[in-house]
Amino acid sequence: MKLTRTFFALMLWFAVAVFAETATDTTSAVQTKASTDVAFAHAYVTVEGGEIYPFGDLIDAVDNTLYGGIGFKYDYLEHVDGFVLFDYAYFTPVPEHLKIYGVHQFRGKLGVDFRWTKIRPLAIGVGFACDWTRADFDEDDIDHKSFSEDLGGTLTDNETEFGWFARLNLPLTHTKWVDVGLNVMWEELWTLPERSDMLSVGVYVERRLW
């Protein structure tokens, strides 16, 4: 009887020890997951405006212009933010002999910002770009068939171009719900026969949603 009681006592002790260890591992796992699983823990809506500076062959084609847009940013990883941006700009052509008045450009971007602790508050972003452009022109003044071979002629029937971009994000002021900062972005579109490069510098106001 004494041996039986000792055996059952040992079994009970073993069961309690296993349960306590399992509970500890579960708590640690939950805490670890809570510290690393930050996707969509915070989300922000952004309004941005600034100026676009063409580079390369675009310098001889269009002037600098202003742009404005909106965006959505969210926590993705512990030091990584995902974001989506949309903006609009109207370019005025440099050559006066062109038959188009200007170019409408809608830009969409999908990317991530890396917030490394060593360079805070500066963040480095990279991503993919998709630009839709259309010439502003008078239908009665242009023969599409003959004008398509002239400078800017392909824009009369819409053009969609893809590319990549990199940016520097520098917050200037920070509160619990609102941030104000500066974005400097380099964009390259995979156009033919030459790539199209642009530099954008803009100021943004960012509102935290949750």
Coordinates of C-alpha atoms in Angstrom, one line a residue:
M1 CA 0.0 0.0 0.0
K2 CA 2.8 2.4 0.9
L3 CA 4.6 1.6 -2.4
T4 CA 1.3 2.1 -4.3
R5 CA 0.8 5.5 -2.6
T6 CA 4.4 6.5 -3.5
F7 CA 3.9 5.4 -7.1
F8 CA 0.7 7.4 -7.4
A9 CA 2.4 10.4 -5.8
L10 CA 5.3 10.2 -8.3
M11 CA 2.8 9.9 -11.1
L12 CA 0.9 12.9 -9.8
W13 CA 4.1 14.9 -9.5
F14 CA 5.1 14.0 -13.0
A15 CA 1.8 15.0 -14.4
V16 CA 1.8 18.3 -12.6
A17 CA 5.4 19.0 -13.8
V18 CA 4.5 18.2 -17.4
F19 CA 1.4 20.4 -17.3
A20 CA 3.4 23.3 -15.8
E21 CA 6.1 23.0 -18.4
T22 CA 3.5 22.8 -21.2
A23 CA 1.7 25.9 -19.8
T24 CA 5.0 27.7 -19.6
D25 CA 5.9 26.8 -23.2
T26 CA 2.4 27.9 -24.4
T27 CA 2.7 31.2 -22.6
S28 CA 6.1 31.9 -24.0
A29 CA 4.9 31.0 -27.5
V30 CA 2.0 33.3 -27.2
Q31 CA 4.2 36.1 -25.9
T32 CA 6.7 35.5 -28.7
K33 CA 4.0 35.5 -31.3
A34 CA 2.5 38.7 -29.8
S35 CA 5.9 40.4 -30.1
T36 CA 6.5 39.4 -33.7
D37 CA 3.0 39.1 -35.2
V38 CA 2.5 42.8 -35.9
A39 CA 0.8 42.6 -39.3
F40 CA -1.9 45.3 -39.5
A41 CA -1.4 46.2 -35.8
H42 CA -1.5 49.8 -37.0
A43 CA -2.8 51.4 -40.2
Y44 CA -2.5 54.9 -41.6
V45 CA -4.0 57.0 -44.4
T46 CA -1.7 59.5 -46.1
V47 CA -2.2 62.7 -48.2
E48 CA 0.9 63.8 -50.1
G49 CA 1.8 66.6 -52.5
G50 CA 5.0 67.7 -54.1
E51 CA 7.0 68.2 -57.4
I52 CA 8.2 65.7 -60.0
Y53 CA 11.5 66.4 -61.8
P54 CA 12.1 64.5 -65.1
F55 CA 15.6 63.1 -65.8
G56 CA 17.3 61.7 -68.9
D57 CA 15.4 62.0 -72.2
L58 CA 12.3 63.3 -70.3
I59 CA 14.1 66.6 -69.5
D60 CA 13.8 67.5 -73.2
A61 CA 10.2 66.3 -73.4
V62 CA 8.3 67.7 -70.4
D63 CA 8.7 70.4 -67.7
N64 CA 8.7 69.8 -63.9
T65 CA 5.3 69.5 -62.5
L66 CA 3.3 69.3 -59.3
Y67 CA 1.5 66.1 -58.1
G68 CA -0.9 65.2 -55.4
G69 CA -2.1 61.8 -54.1
I70 CA -3.3 59.6 -51.3
G71 CA -1.9 56.4 -49.7
F72 CA -2.5 53.7 -47.2
K73 CA 0.3 52.3 -44.9
Y74 CA 0.2 49.4 -42.5
D75 CA 2.5 47.4 -40.2
Y76 CA 3.8 44.3 -41.9
L77 CA 6.7 43.1 -39.8
E78 CA 8.4 44.4 -36.7
H79 CA 10.6 46.9 -38.7
V80 CA 8.8 46.8 -42.1
D81 CA 5.8 48.7 -43.2
G82 CA 3.8 48.0 -46.4
F83 CA 2.2 50.8 -48.4
V84 CA 0.1 51.6 -51.4
L85 CA 0.2 55.0 -53.1
F86 CA -1.9 56.7 -55.9
D87 CA -1.2 60.1 -57.3
Y88 CA -1.9 62.3 -60.3
A89 CA 0.2 64.8 -62.3
Y90 CA -0.2 66.9 -65.4
F91 CA 2.9 67.3 -67.5
T92 CA 3.4 70.2 -70.0
P93 CA 5.5 69.3 -73.0
V94 CA 8.7 71.4 -73.7
P95 CA 8.7 71.5 -77.5
E96 CA 6.2 74.2 -78.6
H97 CA 5.5 72.5 -82.0
L98 CA 3.8 69.5 -80.4
K99 CA 0.2 69.0 -81.2
I100 CA -0.7 67.9 -77.6
Y101 CA -1.4 70.3 -74.8
G102 CA 0.0 68.1 -72.0
V103 CA 0.0 64.6 -70.6
H104 CA -2.2 63.2 -67.8
Q105 CA -0.4 60.7 -65.5
F106 CA -1.9 58.5 -62.9
R107 CA 0.7 56.6 -60.8
G108 CA 0.2 53.6 -58.6
K109 CA 2.8 52.1 -56.3
L110 CA 3.1 49.1 -54.1
G111 CA 6.1 48.8 -51.8
V112 CA 7.6 48.4 -48.3
D113 CA 9.5 50.7 -46.0
F114 CA 12.4 49.3 -43.9
R115 CA 12.8 51.1 -40.6
W116 CA 16.3 50.0 -39.3
T117 CA 17.0 51.1 -35.8
K118 CA 20.5 52.4 -36.7
I119 CA 19.1 55.0 -39.1
R120 CA 15.9 56.0 -37.4
P121 CA 13.8 58.0 -38.0
L122 CA 14.8 57.6 -41.6
A123 CA 13.1 54.7 -43.5
I124 CA 14.2 53.2 -46.9
G125 CA 11.5 52.0 -49.2
V126 CA 11.4 50.0 -52.5
G127 CA 8.6 48.6 -54.7
F128 CA 6.8 48.3 -58.0
A129 CA 5.2 51.1 -60.0
C130 CA 2.5 51.2 -62.6
D131 CA 1.8 54.5 -64.5
W132 CA -1.1 55.2 -66.8
T133 CA -0.6 58.2 -69.2
R134 CA -2.8 59.8 -71.8
A135 CA -2.1 62.9 -74.0
D136 CA -4.3 65.9 -73.7
F137 CA -5.1 66.9 -77.3
D138 CA -7.8 68.0 -79.7
E139 CA -9.3 65.1 -81.7
D140 CA -10.0 67.4 -84.7
D141 CA -6.4 68.5 -85.0
I142 CA -4.7 65.1 -85.0
D143 CA -4.5 62.3 -87.4
H144 CA -3.8 59.3 -85.2
K145 CA -2.3 57.2 -87.9
S146 CA 0.3 59.8 -89.0
F147 CA 0.8 61.3 -85.5
S148 CA 1.6 58.0 -83.8
E149 CA 5.2 58.2 -85.1
D150 CA 5.8 61.7 -83.8
L151 CA 7.1 62.7 -80.4
G152 CA 4.3 61.9 -77.9
G153 CA 2.1 60.4 -80.5
T154 CA 1.7 57.0 -78.8
L155 CA 0.1 58.7 -75.8
T156 CA -3.0 59.6 -77.7
D157 CA -4.4 56.1 -77.2
N158 CA -3.3 55.6 -73.6
E159 CA -0.1 54.0 -72.3
T160 CA 0.5 51.8 -69.3
E161 CA 4.1 51.4 -68.1
F162 CA 5.6 49.4 -65.3
G163 CA 8.7 50.0 -63.4
W164 CA 10.3 50.2 -60.0
F165 CA 11.0 52.9 -57.4
A166 CA 13.1 53.6 -54.3
R167 CA 12.4 56.2 -51.7
L168 CA 13.6 57.9 -48.5
N169 CA 11.0 58.6 -45.9
L170 CA 11.9 61.2 -43.3
P171 CA 9.3 62.0 -40.6
L172 CA 9.5 65.7 -39.5
T173 CA 7.0 65.8 -36.7
H174 CA 5.3 62.9 -34.8
T175 CA 2.3 62.7 -32.5
K176 CA 0.2 59.7 -31.4
W177 CA -2.3 60.1 -34.3
V178 CA -0.7 62.4 -36.9
D179 CA 2.7 62.5 -38.6
V180 CA 4.2 65.0 -41.1
G181 CA 7.2 64.1 -43.2
L182 CA 9.2 64.2 -46.4
N183 CA 9.4 61.6 -49.2
V184 CA 12.1 61.6 -51.8
M185 CA 11.5 59.1 -54.5
W186 CA 13.4 57.9 -57.5
E187 CA 11.3 56.1 -60.1
E188 CA 12.3 54.3 -63.3
L189 CA 9.8 53.1 -65.9
W190 CA 10.6 50.3 -68.3
T191 CA 9.7 52.3 -71.4
L192 CA 11.2 51.7 -74.9
P193 CA 13.5 52.5 -76.5
E194 CA 14.9 54.3 -73.4
R195 CA 14.0 54.1 -69.7
S196 CA 12.0 57.0 -68.2
D197 CA 13.5 58.3 -64.9
M198 CA 11.8 60.8 -62.5
L199 CA 12.6 62.2 -59.1
S200 CA 9.7 63.2 -56.8
V201 CA 10.0 65.3 -53.7
G202 CA 6.9 65.7 -51.6
V203 CA 5.5 66.5 -48.2
Y204 CA 2.9 64.1 -46.6
V205 CA 0.5 64.2 -43.7
E206 CA -0.2 60.8 -42.2
R207 CA -3.3 60.0 -40.0
R208 CA -3.3 56.9 -37.9
L209 CA -6.5 54.9 -38.2
W210 CA -5.8 52.4 -35.4

